[in-house]
Amino acid sequence: MFKKVLIANRGEIACRIIRACRELDVKAVAIHSQVDRESMHVRLADQSVCVGEASASDSYLNIPSIIAAAEISGADAIHPGYGFLAENTYFAEVCEACGLKFIGPSRESIEQMGDKIAAIELMKKSGVPVVPGSGGPISADDPKIFAMAKKIGYPVIIKATAGGGGKGMRIVTSEQTLQNAIIIAQTEAKAAFGNADVYMEKYIEEPHHIEFQILGDKYGKTAYLPERDCSIQRRHQKLVEESPSPLISESLRKKMGKAARHAAAAVKYVTIGTVEFLVDKKGRFYFMEMNTRIQVEHPITEMVTGIDLVKEQIKLAVGEKLSVISEKVKVSGHAIECRINAEDPDKDFIASPGKIGKLYLPGGPGIRIDTHVYSGYTIPPYYDSLIAKIISFGADRGESIARMQRALREVEIENVKNTASLHVKIMDSEQFRKGGVSTDFLSKHIFGK
Ligand code: MV4
């Protein structure tokens, strides 16, 4: 086992990782920016190092400073959390070159999944279903694009090769707007990723976002865990996740899980990751992308499987053998996560940083809170707005929803506008309670447009 792990992150996920280290009897080193001295992850860690000024590029993204902090503190591994440097191939490479174990997959795995066209090609070869598409970059002045789109069938979607987060994405319903859409998507992709390459796919209407947690060890063994349904999103930001999905039958779970394992095996995946699928109205599923990190929504999988994913991730990074066997994992009960963001739901979700006054977060049966905030804490304006995750667990979906409804109404965060009230609306809505809403649920039923 590692002796000391440096956590190259902040906020709730840094706290989560420190807790896993404690339970594994591993020392935890926090890094922090100048404005994060009073942050919870600094208090929880065994030691801490200031790595730079407030701006993330000077601190949590500052590779030389972070490596120096690891060397000074005598850490033997670095956990990147999510966001920041978690999927940065250069960082993974520098860690290894400095003799620090990067707690994540190999640089090659991260790289292979970062290029969407290459990833889709690899998945197709490995027998994982993919959306019918161009299979390579396209250009607006190539006359063949019209025949291609016709063959795929409108509507089609244009996506950035370097993509993610919905940037550089355009839906095209007829050939009149095809060329223009490609040019706009290329311009957006260039601005967002520095790479103008785009490709074409069949547009799956009213899709569901279903993802599978996968695990892999360095001996080539892989496993999958029951799915998470992340269909409730706003502008490509997940707001609510649940496991299992009300939409997925036992037989579909097995089929998709097997595909997820194939995806993991194809990139010789080590540690833990997520394979995302789009699922259409008829229950057909397609590989979307693979995330090579621990994800925000991991706790719901922990609740329904009893597996501590962060501890597994660390053990797999050390080189231990995988002990999880997919077929033996039973889904028990139901879990929901609501992300509480410091954003004003009445002002188009504008970030709402500042000092928290009185704070009361819920507890009681079936409620888990992952957070770094406390009463009197000042939320800095420099980083993401996630301040707490409320995770409910119940014997079935009904009980899980009831507990979440009860917990949300107990939330009191004085002086900081937050999304708890939006979650109350979602949990109370008839469509959500029925189960199996698609990715356009929020715009259709909550914001009514
Ligand atoms: C799609 C799609 C429909 N058809 N691809 C959104 C972000 C990026 N990761 C992929 N996304 C989509 N790709 C095809 N061929 C619909 C979306 C999409 C979406 C996917 C998951 C969750 C929410 C979404 C919201 C809008 C669009």
Short mmCIF file of C-alpha atoms and ligand atoms in Angstrom, two decimals:
data_model
loop_
_atom_site.label_atom_id
_atom_site.label_comp_id
_atom_site.label_asym_id
_atom_site.label_seq_id
_atom_site.Cartn_x
_atom_site.Cartn_y
_atom_site.Cartn_z
CA MET A 1 0.00 0.00 0.00
CA PHE A 2 1.07 3.61 -0.51
CA LYS A 3 2.46 5.39 2.54
CA LYS A 4 1.38 8.88 1.64
CA VAL A 5 -0.99 10.20 -1.04
CA LEU A 6 -1.10 13.80 -2.23
CA ILE A 7 -4.58 14.92 -3.28
CA ALA A 8 -4.36 17.30 -6.22
CA ASN A 9 -7.84 18.71 -5.72
CA ARG A 10 -10.12 20.63 -3.36
CA GLY A 11 -13.73 20.68 -2.19
CA GLU A 12 -15.92 17.71 -1.44
CA ILE A 13 -13.93 15.24 -3.56
CA ALA A 14 -10.66 16.06 -1.76
CA CYS A 15 -12.45 15.36 1.54
CA ARG A 16 -13.85 12.11 0.13
CA ILE A 17 -10.38 10.93 -0.93
CA ILE A 18 -8.81 11.88 2.42
CA ARG A 19 -11.47 9.77 4.16
CA ALA A 20 -10.59 6.77 1.98
CA CYS A 21 -6.88 7.25 2.78
CA ARG A 22 -7.64 7.35 6.52
CA GLU A 23 -9.51 4.07 6.33
CA LEU A 24 -6.62 2.50 4.40
CA ASP A 25 -4.14 3.84 6.96
CA VAL A 26 -2.45 5.99 4.32
CA LYS A 27 -1.29 9.54 5.14
CA ALA A 28 -3.00 12.28 3.14
CA VAL A 29 -1.38 15.50 1.92
CA ALA A 30 -3.69 18.35 0.88
CA ILE A 31 -2.69 21.04 -1.56
CA HIS A 32 -4.48 24.36 -1.53
CA SER A 33 -4.52 27.77 -3.12
CA GLN A 34 -4.06 30.97 -1.13
CA VAL A 35 -7.83 31.43 -0.73
CA ASP A 36 -8.41 27.82 0.38
CA ARG A 37 -6.40 27.91 3.62
CA GLU A 38 -9.60 27.56 5.67
CA SER A 39 -11.07 24.89 3.43
CA MET A 40 -12.26 21.61 4.94
CA HIS A 41 -9.86 19.42 2.94
CA VAL A 42 -6.90 21.26 4.49
CA ARG A 43 -8.28 20.61 7.98
CA LEU A 44 -8.92 16.93 7.32
CA ALA A 45 -5.52 16.13 5.79
CA ASP A 46 -2.44 15.04 7.75
CA GLN A 47 -0.44 17.89 6.21
CA SER A 48 -0.94 20.58 3.60
CA VAL A 49 1.04 22.61 1.11
CA CYS A 50 0.06 25.93 -0.47
CA VAL A 51 0.72 25.62 -4.20
CA GLY A 52 -0.21 29.05 -5.53
CA GLU A 53 -2.63 31.91 -5.90
CA ALA A 54 -6.39 31.71 -6.11
CA SER A 55 -6.76 31.23 -9.84
CA ALA A 56 -6.86 27.50 -10.68
CA SER A 57 -4.19 27.89 -13.36
CA ASP A 58 -1.81 29.15 -10.65
CA SER A 59 -2.68 26.45 -8.09
CA TYR A 60 -4.76 23.33 -8.77
CA LEU A 61 -3.52 23.24 -12.38
CA ASN A 62 0.04 24.26 -11.59
CA ILE A 63 1.92 21.05 -12.40
CA PRO A 64 5.46 22.09 -11.28
CA SER A 65 4.10 23.35 -7.93
CA ILE A 66 2.07 20.20 -7.34
CA ILE A 67 4.97 17.89 -8.17
CA ALA A 68 7.23 19.94 -5.87
CA ALA A 69 4.64 19.64 -3.09
CA ALA A 70 4.56 15.86 -3.54
CA GLU A 71 8.35 15.64 -3.41
CA ILE A 72 8.71 17.93 -0.39
CA SER A 73 6.04 16.06 1.55
CA GLY A 74 7.39 12.63 0.63
CA ALA A 75 4.21 11.40 -1.05
CA ASP A 76 4.48 8.27 -3.17
CA ALA A 77 1.26 8.77 -5.15
CA ILE A 78 -1.04 11.52 -6.43
CA HIS A 79 -4.83 11.32 -6.54
CA PRO A 80 -6.20 13.84 -9.05
CA GLY A 81 -9.92 13.61 -8.10
CA TYR A 82 -12.18 14.90 -10.90
CA GLY A 83 -11.84 18.05 -13.03
CA PHE A 84 -8.53 19.98 -12.85
CA LEU A 85 -5.75 17.55 -13.88
CA ALA A 86 -7.72 14.29 -13.68
CA GLU A 87 -7.70 13.61 -17.42
CA ASN A 88 -4.53 15.45 -18.34
CA THR A 89 -2.18 13.01 -20.11
CA TYR A 90 0.82 15.29 -19.64
CA PHE A 91 0.26 15.37 -15.86
CA ALA A 92 -0.07 11.57 -15.70
CA GLU A 93 3.19 11.31 -17.62
CA VAL A 94 5.05 13.82 -15.40
CA CYS A 95 3.87 11.98 -12.25
CA GLU A 96 5.23 8.68 -13.52
CA ALA A 97 8.50 10.30 -14.69
CA CYS A 98 8.97 11.67 -11.16
CA GLY A 99 8.34 8.29 -9.56
CA LEU A 100 4.91 9.28 -8.26
CA LYS A 101 2.07 6.83 -8.91
CA PHE A 102 -0.81 8.58 -10.70
CA ILE A 103 -4.01 7.12 -9.19
CA GLY A 104 -5.86 6.54 -12.44
CA PRO A 105 -5.44 4.62 -15.67
CA SER A 106 -2.34 4.71 -17.86
CA ARG A 107 -1.50 7.78 -19.92
CA GLU A 108 -2.29 5.70 -23.01
CA SER A 109 -5.81 4.87 -21.78
CA ILE A 110 -6.55 8.54 -21.08
CA GLU A 111 -5.19 9.51 -24.49
CA GLN A 112 -7.17 6.84 -26.37
CA MET A 113 -10.43 8.02 -24.83
CA GLY A 114 -9.68 11.74 -25.29
CA ASP A 115 -9.97 11.55 -29.09
CA LYS A 116 -13.67 10.79 -29.70
CA ILE A 117 -13.29 9.47 -33.25
CA ALA A 118 -10.45 7.15 -32.22
CA ALA A 119 -12.44 6.03 -29.17
CA ILE A 120 -15.52 5.22 -31.24
CA GLU A 121 -13.40 3.35 -33.80
CA LEU A 122 -11.78 1.27 -31.06
CA MET A 123 -15.16 0.49 -29.48
CA LYS A 124 -16.62 -0.60 -32.81
CA LYS A 125 -13.69 -2.97 -33.30
CA SER A 126 -14.21 -4.35 -29.81
CA GLY A 127 -17.87 -5.15 -30.46
CA VAL A 128 -19.33 -2.28 -28.41
CA PRO A 129 -22.40 -0.77 -30.17
CA VAL A 130 -21.79 2.76 -31.51
CA VAL A 131 -24.10 5.32 -33.17
CA PRO A 132 -24.02 5.09 -37.00
CA GLY A 133 -21.82 7.92 -38.24
CA SER A 134 -19.07 9.30 -40.45
CA GLY A 135 -16.34 7.28 -38.72
CA GLY A 136 -13.90 10.13 -39.31
CA PRO A 137 -13.60 13.91 -39.57
CA ILE A 138 -15.81 15.68 -42.12
CA SER A 139 -15.52 18.94 -44.04
CA ALA A 140 -18.23 21.37 -45.23
CA ASP A 141 -16.87 21.58 -48.78
CA ASP A 142 -16.79 17.83 -49.33
CA PRO A 143 -19.78 17.01 -51.63
CA LYS A 144 -19.97 13.49 -50.16
CA ILE A 145 -21.38 14.79 -46.84
CA PHE A 146 -24.89 15.06 -48.35
CA ALA A 147 -25.04 11.42 -49.39
CA MET A 148 -23.54 10.47 -46.04
CA ALA A 149 -26.17 12.38 -44.04
CA LYS A 150 -28.94 10.96 -46.22
CA LYS A 151 -27.70 7.43 -45.66
CA ILE A 152 -27.38 7.94 -41.87
CA GLY A 153 -30.82 9.60 -41.91
CA TYR A 154 -31.83 13.05 -40.60
CA PRO A 155 -31.67 14.37 -37.98
CA VAL A 156 -27.90 14.06 -37.68
CA ILE A 157 -25.59 15.63 -35.11
CA ILE A 158 -22.20 17.25 -35.72
CA LYS A 159 -19.75 16.81 -32.84
CA ALA A 160 -16.21 17.91 -32.03
CA THR A 161 -13.52 15.21 -32.09
CA ALA A 162 -11.84 16.76 -29.07
CA GLY A 163 -15.34 17.29 -27.66
CA GLY A 164 -17.23 16.94 -24.43
CA GLY A 165 -19.67 19.10 -22.55
CA GLY A 166 -21.81 19.75 -25.61
CA LYS A 167 -19.44 22.34 -27.09
CA GLY A 168 -19.11 22.24 -30.86
CA MET A 169 -22.35 20.23 -31.13
CA ARG A 170 -25.00 21.00 -33.78
CA ILE A 171 -28.20 19.13 -34.65
CA VAL A 172 -29.08 19.17 -38.35
CA THR A 173 -32.59 18.32 -39.55
CA SER A 174 -32.20 18.78 -43.31
CA GLU A 175 -29.53 19.17 -45.99
CA GLN A 176 -30.26 22.92 -46.32
CA THR A 177 -28.44 23.64 -43.05
CA LEU A 178 -25.80 20.90 -43.14
CA GLN A 179 -22.83 22.86 -44.49
CA ASN A 180 -23.47 25.82 -42.23
CA ALA A 181 -23.79 23.60 -39.15
CA ILE A 182 -20.45 21.97 -39.91
CA ILE A 183 -18.73 25.35 -40.21
CA ILE A 184 -20.27 26.65 -36.97
CA ALA A 185 -19.38 23.44 -35.12
CA GLN A 186 -15.79 23.66 -36.42
CA THR A 187 -15.49 27.27 -35.29
CA GLU A 188 -16.82 26.43 -31.83
CA ALA A 189 -14.59 23.36 -31.56
CA LYS A 190 -11.53 25.38 -32.55
CA ALA A 191 -12.32 28.05 -29.94
CA ALA A 192 -13.08 25.56 -27.17
CA PHE A 193 -10.45 22.86 -27.77
CA GLY A 194 -7.94 24.33 -30.21
CA ASN A 195 -8.92 21.57 -32.64
CA ALA A 196 -11.50 22.19 -35.37
CA ASP A 197 -12.14 18.53 -36.30
CA VAL A 198 -15.80 17.47 -36.27
CA TYR A 199 -17.66 14.28 -37.21
CA MET A 200 -21.24 13.27 -38.02
CA GLU A 201 -23.58 10.87 -36.23
CA LYS A 202 -27.22 9.86 -36.33
CA TYR A 203 -29.06 12.05 -33.80
CA ILE A 204 -30.72 9.90 -31.14
CA GLU A 205 -33.91 11.67 -30.10
CA GLU A 206 -34.93 12.00 -26.44
CA PRO A 207 -31.98 9.91 -25.31
CA HIS A 208 -31.29 8.65 -21.82
CA HIS A 209 -27.83 9.00 -20.33
CA ILE A 210 -26.91 5.69 -18.74
CA GLU A 211 -23.41 5.01 -17.46
CA PHE A 212 -21.62 2.02 -16.02
CA GLN A 213 -18.88 2.05 -13.43
CA ILE A 214 -16.06 -0.22 -14.53
CA LEU A 215 -13.04 -1.52 -12.65
CA GLY A 216 -9.85 -3.10 -13.96
CA ASP A 217 -6.64 -4.47 -12.51
CA LYS A 218 -3.16 -4.61 -14.03
CA TYR A 219 -3.57 -8.34 -14.64
CA GLY A 220 -6.28 -7.71 -17.23
CA LYS A 221 -9.31 -8.54 -15.10
CA THR A 222 -12.34 -6.24 -15.44
CA ALA A 223 -15.75 -5.84 -13.81
CA TYR A 224 -18.81 -3.62 -14.13
CA LEU A 225 -21.24 -2.39 -11.49
CA PRO A 226 -24.96 -1.57 -11.81
CA GLU A 227 -25.75 1.51 -13.90
CA ARG A 228 -26.33 5.14 -13.02
CA ASP A 229 -29.08 7.08 -14.77
CA CYS A 230 -27.87 10.66 -15.29
CA SER A 231 -30.61 11.87 -17.61
CA ILE A 232 -31.49 14.94 -15.55
CA GLN A 233 -29.07 17.57 -16.78
CA ARG A 234 -29.06 21.27 -17.53
CA ARG A 235 -26.68 22.59 -20.17
CA HIS A 236 -24.72 19.34 -19.96
CA GLN A 237 -24.33 19.66 -16.19
CA LYS A 238 -25.74 16.70 -14.29
CA LEU A 239 -28.13 17.68 -11.51
CA VAL A 240 -29.71 14.42 -10.35
CA GLU A 241 -28.42 10.87 -10.71
CA GLU A 242 -29.99 7.59 -9.63
CA SER A 243 -29.09 3.94 -9.44
CA PRO A 244 -30.43 1.58 -10.61
CA SER A 245 -32.14 3.19 -13.62
CA PRO A 246 -35.94 2.77 -13.70
CA LEU A 247 -35.51 2.19 -17.44
CA ILE A 248 -33.05 -0.71 -17.43
CA SER A 249 -34.21 -4.32 -17.10
CA GLU A 250 -32.05 -7.04 -15.59
CA SER A 251 -31.29 -8.44 -19.06
CA LEU A 252 -30.41 -5.03 -20.56
CA ARG A 253 -28.18 -4.33 -17.54
CA LYS A 254 -26.26 -7.54 -18.25
CA LYS A 255 -25.90 -6.71 -21.96
CA MET A 256 -24.77 -3.13 -21.36
CA GLY A 257 -22.50 -4.18 -18.49
CA LYS A 258 -20.82 -6.69 -20.74
CA ALA A 259 -20.29 -4.00 -23.40
CA ALA A 260 -18.83 -1.69 -20.73
CA ARG A 261 -16.38 -4.43 -19.72
CA HIS A 262 -15.37 -4.90 -23.36
CA ALA A 263 -14.75 -1.15 -23.55
CA ALA A 264 -12.54 -1.31 -20.44
CA ALA A 265 -10.64 -4.34 -21.73
CA ALA A 266 -10.05 -2.67 -25.12
CA VAL A 267 -7.96 0.07 -23.50
CA LYS A 268 -6.39 -2.25 -20.89
CA TYR A 269 -8.09 -0.16 -18.24
CA VAL A 270 -6.57 -0.14 -14.74
CA THR A 271 -8.33 1.39 -11.65
CA ILE A 272 -11.90 2.70 -12.01
CA GLY A 273 -13.69 4.50 -14.81
CA THR A 274 -17.07 5.08 -16.40
CA VAL A 275 -18.51 4.04 -19.74
CA GLU A 276 -21.33 6.34 -20.88
CA PHE A 277 -24.10 5.18 -23.18
CA LEU A 278 -27.01 6.83 -24.94
CA VAL A 279 -30.15 4.72 -24.71
CA ASP A 280 -33.03 5.38 -27.12
CA LYS A 281 -36.79 4.92 -26.71
CA LYS A 282 -36.59 1.32 -27.88
CA GLY A 283 -33.89 0.37 -25.38
CA ARG A 284 -31.12 0.32 -27.98
CA PHE A 285 -27.84 1.51 -26.52
CA TYR A 286 -24.78 3.18 -28.01
CA PHE A 287 -21.31 3.96 -26.64
CA MET A 288 -20.97 7.71 -26.05
CA GLU A 289 -17.71 8.22 -24.19
CA MET A 290 -15.50 6.91 -21.43
CA ASN A 291 -14.46 8.92 -18.39
CA THR A 292 -11.09 7.98 -16.98
CA ARG A 293 -11.60 9.36 -13.47
CA ILE A 294 -13.64 9.05 -10.28
CA GLN A 295 -16.92 10.86 -10.93
CA VAL A 296 -19.04 13.25 -8.89
CA GLU A 297 -21.94 10.77 -8.85
CA HIS A 298 -19.93 7.74 -7.63
CA PRO A 299 -21.66 7.62 -4.20
CA ILE A 300 -24.96 6.28 -5.57
CA THR A 301 -23.11 3.21 -6.86
CA GLU A 302 -21.45 2.83 -3.47
CA MET A 303 -24.86 2.92 -1.76
CA VAL A 304 -26.44 0.18 -3.89
CA THR A 305 -23.39 -2.11 -3.99
CA GLY A 306 -21.72 -1.51 -0.64
CA ILE A 307 -18.38 -1.07 -2.46
CA ASP A 308 -16.11 1.85 -1.51
CA LEU A 309 -15.03 2.98 -4.97
CA VAL A 310 -12.27 5.34 -3.87
CA LYS A 311 -10.64 2.65 -1.74
CA GLU A 312 -10.93 0.21 -4.66
CA GLN A 313 -9.39 2.80 -6.96
CA ILE A 314 -6.40 3.26 -4.65
CA LYS A 315 -5.94 -0.50 -4.17
CA LEU A 316 -6.05 -1.10 -7.93
CA ALA A 317 -3.50 1.69 -8.47
CA VAL A 318 -1.15 0.03 -5.99
CA GLY A 319 -1.38 -3.12 -8.10
CA GLU A 320 -3.74 -5.28 -6.07
CA LYS A 321 -5.88 -7.87 -7.80
CA LEU A 322 -9.48 -6.97 -8.57
CA SER A 323 -11.78 -8.63 -6.05
CA VAL A 324 -15.13 -7.53 -7.53
CA ILE A 325 -16.99 -10.08 -9.66
CA SER A 326 -19.82 -8.42 -11.64
CA GLU A 327 -22.15 -11.41 -11.56
CA LYS A 328 -21.89 -11.64 -7.78
CA VAL A 329 -22.72 -7.98 -7.15
CA LYS A 330 -26.38 -7.64 -6.25
CA VAL A 331 -28.18 -4.33 -6.70
CA SER A 332 -29.76 -3.75 -3.35
CA GLY A 333 -32.17 -0.88 -2.82
CA HIS A 334 -32.14 2.43 -4.68
CA ALA A 335 -30.02 5.58 -4.40
CA ILE A 336 -30.45 9.15 -5.65
CA GLU A 337 -27.98 12.03 -5.64
CA CYS A 338 -28.96 15.70 -5.80
CA ARG A 339 -26.16 18.16 -6.43
CA ILE A 340 -26.47 21.32 -4.39
CA ASN A 341 -24.74 24.13 -6.26
CA ALA A 342 -24.13 27.67 -5.03
CA GLU A 343 -26.17 29.09 -7.91
CA ASP A 344 -29.29 31.22 -8.04
CA PRO A 345 -32.14 29.25 -9.69
CA ASP A 346 -34.11 32.51 -10.08
CA LYS A 347 -31.30 34.26 -11.97
CA ASP A 348 -30.52 31.72 -14.65
CA PHE A 349 -28.25 29.78 -12.28
CA ILE A 350 -25.67 32.52 -11.94
CA ALA A 351 -22.85 31.54 -9.56
CA SER A 352 -23.59 32.69 -6.04
CA PRO A 353 -20.38 32.58 -3.98
CA GLY A 354 -19.97 34.23 -0.57
CA LYS A 355 -20.01 33.55 3.15
CA ILE A 356 -22.41 30.95 4.50
CA GLY A 357 -24.19 32.02 7.66
CA LYS A 358 -26.09 29.37 9.57
CA LEU A 359 -25.83 25.95 7.98
CA TYR A 360 -28.00 22.96 8.57
CA LEU A 361 -27.57 19.87 6.44
CA PRO A 362 -29.92 16.90 6.78
CA GLY A 363 -29.22 13.46 8.19
CA GLY A 364 -31.26 10.58 9.51
CA PRO A 365 -32.07 7.21 7.95
CA GLY A 366 -30.76 6.69 4.43
CA ILE A 367 -29.15 10.10 4.00
CA ARG A 368 -25.46 10.63 3.18
CA ILE A 369 -23.94 14.08 2.70
CA ASP A 370 -20.65 14.61 0.87
CA THR A 371 -19.55 18.19 1.37
CA HIS A 372 -16.70 20.47 2.37
CA VAL A 373 -18.77 23.43 3.55
CA TYR A 374 -19.47 24.46 7.13
CA SER A 375 -21.19 27.30 8.91
CA GLY A 376 -19.12 30.48 8.44
CA TYR A 377 -17.28 29.09 5.38
CA THR A 378 -16.69 31.48 2.48
CA ILE A 379 -17.29 29.94 -0.96
CA PRO A 380 -14.62 31.42 -3.22
CA PRO A 381 -15.67 32.57 -6.70
CA TYR A 382 -12.76 30.88 -8.48
CA TYR A 383 -13.83 27.24 -8.69
CA ASP A 384 -16.91 25.15 -9.51
CA SER A 385 -20.13 25.80 -7.65
CA LEU A 386 -20.78 22.34 -6.17
CA ILE A 387 -21.14 22.77 -2.41
CA ALA A 388 -22.80 19.54 -1.30
CA LYS A 389 -24.16 16.26 -2.56
CA ILE A 390 -27.20 14.83 -0.87
CA ILE A 391 -27.40 11.10 -1.41
CA SER A 392 -30.52 9.21 -0.37
CA PHE A 393 -30.82 5.47 -0.06
CA GLY A 394 -33.95 3.40 0.39
CA ALA A 395 -35.18 -0.17 0.08
CA ASP A 396 -36.81 0.82 -3.21
CA ARG A 397 -37.13 3.89 -5.48
CA GLY A 398 -40.20 5.15 -3.60
CA GLU A 399 -38.44 5.18 -0.27
CA SER A 400 -35.32 6.75 -1.79
CA ILE A 401 -37.44 9.60 -3.27
CA ALA A 402 -39.37 10.07 -0.01
CA ARG A 403 -36.14 10.34 1.96
CA MET A 404 -34.70 12.81 -0.56
CA GLN A 405 -37.86 14.95 -0.38
CA ARG A 406 -37.67 14.95 3.38
CA ALA A 407 -33.93 15.73 3.40
CA LEU A 408 -34.18 18.59 0.87
CA ARG A 409 -36.72 20.35 3.05
CA GLU A 410 -34.33 20.22 6.01
CA VAL A 411 -31.57 22.06 4.11
CA GLU A 412 -30.76 25.52 5.42
CA ILE A 413 -27.86 27.42 3.86
CA GLU A 414 -28.05 30.99 5.09
CA ASN A 415 -26.93 33.81 2.75
CA VAL A 416 -25.99 31.59 -0.19
CA LYS A 417 -28.44 31.01 -3.03
CA ASN A 418 -28.49 27.35 -3.99
CA THR A 419 -30.25 24.70 -6.04
CA ALA A 420 -32.04 22.85 -3.19
CA SER A 421 -35.39 24.40 -4.16
CA LEU A 422 -35.01 23.20 -7.76
CA HIS A 423 -34.48 19.66 -6.49
CA VAL A 424 -37.67 19.90 -4.43
CA LYS A 425 -39.55 20.66 -7.67
CA ILE A 426 -37.89 17.77 -9.49
CA MET A 427 -38.56 15.25 -6.70
CA ASP A 428 -42.20 16.40 -6.49
CA SER A 429 -42.82 16.24 -10.24
CA GLU A 430 -45.12 13.57 -11.57
CA GLN A 431 -42.81 12.72 -14.49
CA PHE A 432 -39.78 12.11 -12.29
CA ARG A 433 -41.80 10.05 -9.83
CA LYS A 434 -43.05 7.87 -12.66
CA GLY A 435 -39.42 7.18 -13.58
CA GLY A 436 -37.39 6.94 -16.76
CA VAL A 437 -37.38 10.60 -17.87
CA SER A 438 -35.12 11.48 -20.82
CA THR A 439 -32.49 14.22 -21.12
CA ASP A 440 -35.06 16.84 -22.17
CA PHE A 441 -37.07 16.45 -18.94
CA LEU A 442 -35.83 19.65 -17.28
CA SER A 443 -36.48 21.97 -20.21
CA LYS A 444 -39.87 20.36 -20.91
CA HIS A 445 -41.33 19.84 -17.44
CA ILE A 446 -39.48 22.02 -14.94
CA PHE A 447 -38.61 25.15 -16.92
CA GLY A 448 -41.55 24.65 -19.28
CA LYS A 449 -39.98 25.46 -22.64
C1 MV4 B 1 -25.77 12.77 -28.73
C2 MV4 B 1 -27.15 13.00 -28.56
C3 MV4 B 1 -27.99 12.44 -29.48
N1 MV4 B 1 -27.50 11.70 -30.51
N2 MV4 B 1 -25.33 12.03 -29.76
C4 MV4 B 1 -24.26 15.64 -25.20
C5 MV4 B 1 -22.88 15.82 -24.65
C6 MV4 B 1 -22.01 14.84 -25.32
N3 MV4 B 1 -21.30 14.06 -24.37
C7 MV4 B 1 -22.92 14.00 -26.16
N4 MV4 B 1 -24.25 14.54 -26.06
C8 MV4 B 1 -25.24 14.06 -26.85
N5 MV4 B 1 -24.86 13.28 -27.88
C9 MV4 B 1 -26.19 11.52 -30.63
N6 MV4 B 1 -25.73 10.81 -31.67
C10 MV4 B 1 -27.57 13.78 -27.49
C11 MV4 B 1 -26.63 14.33 -26.63
C12 MV4 B 1 -27.15 15.13 -25.55
C13 MV4 B 1 -27.15 14.68 -24.24
C14 MV4 B 1 -26.55 13.45 -23.89
C15 MV4 B 1 -26.52 13.02 -22.59
C16 MV4 B 1 -27.09 13.82 -21.60
C17 MV4 B 1 -27.67 15.03 -21.90
C18 MV4 B 1 -27.70 15.47 -23.22
C19 MV4 B 1 -28.28 16.70 -23.52
C20 MV4 B 1 -28.31 17.13 -24.82
C21 MV4 B 1 -27.74 16.35 -25.84
#
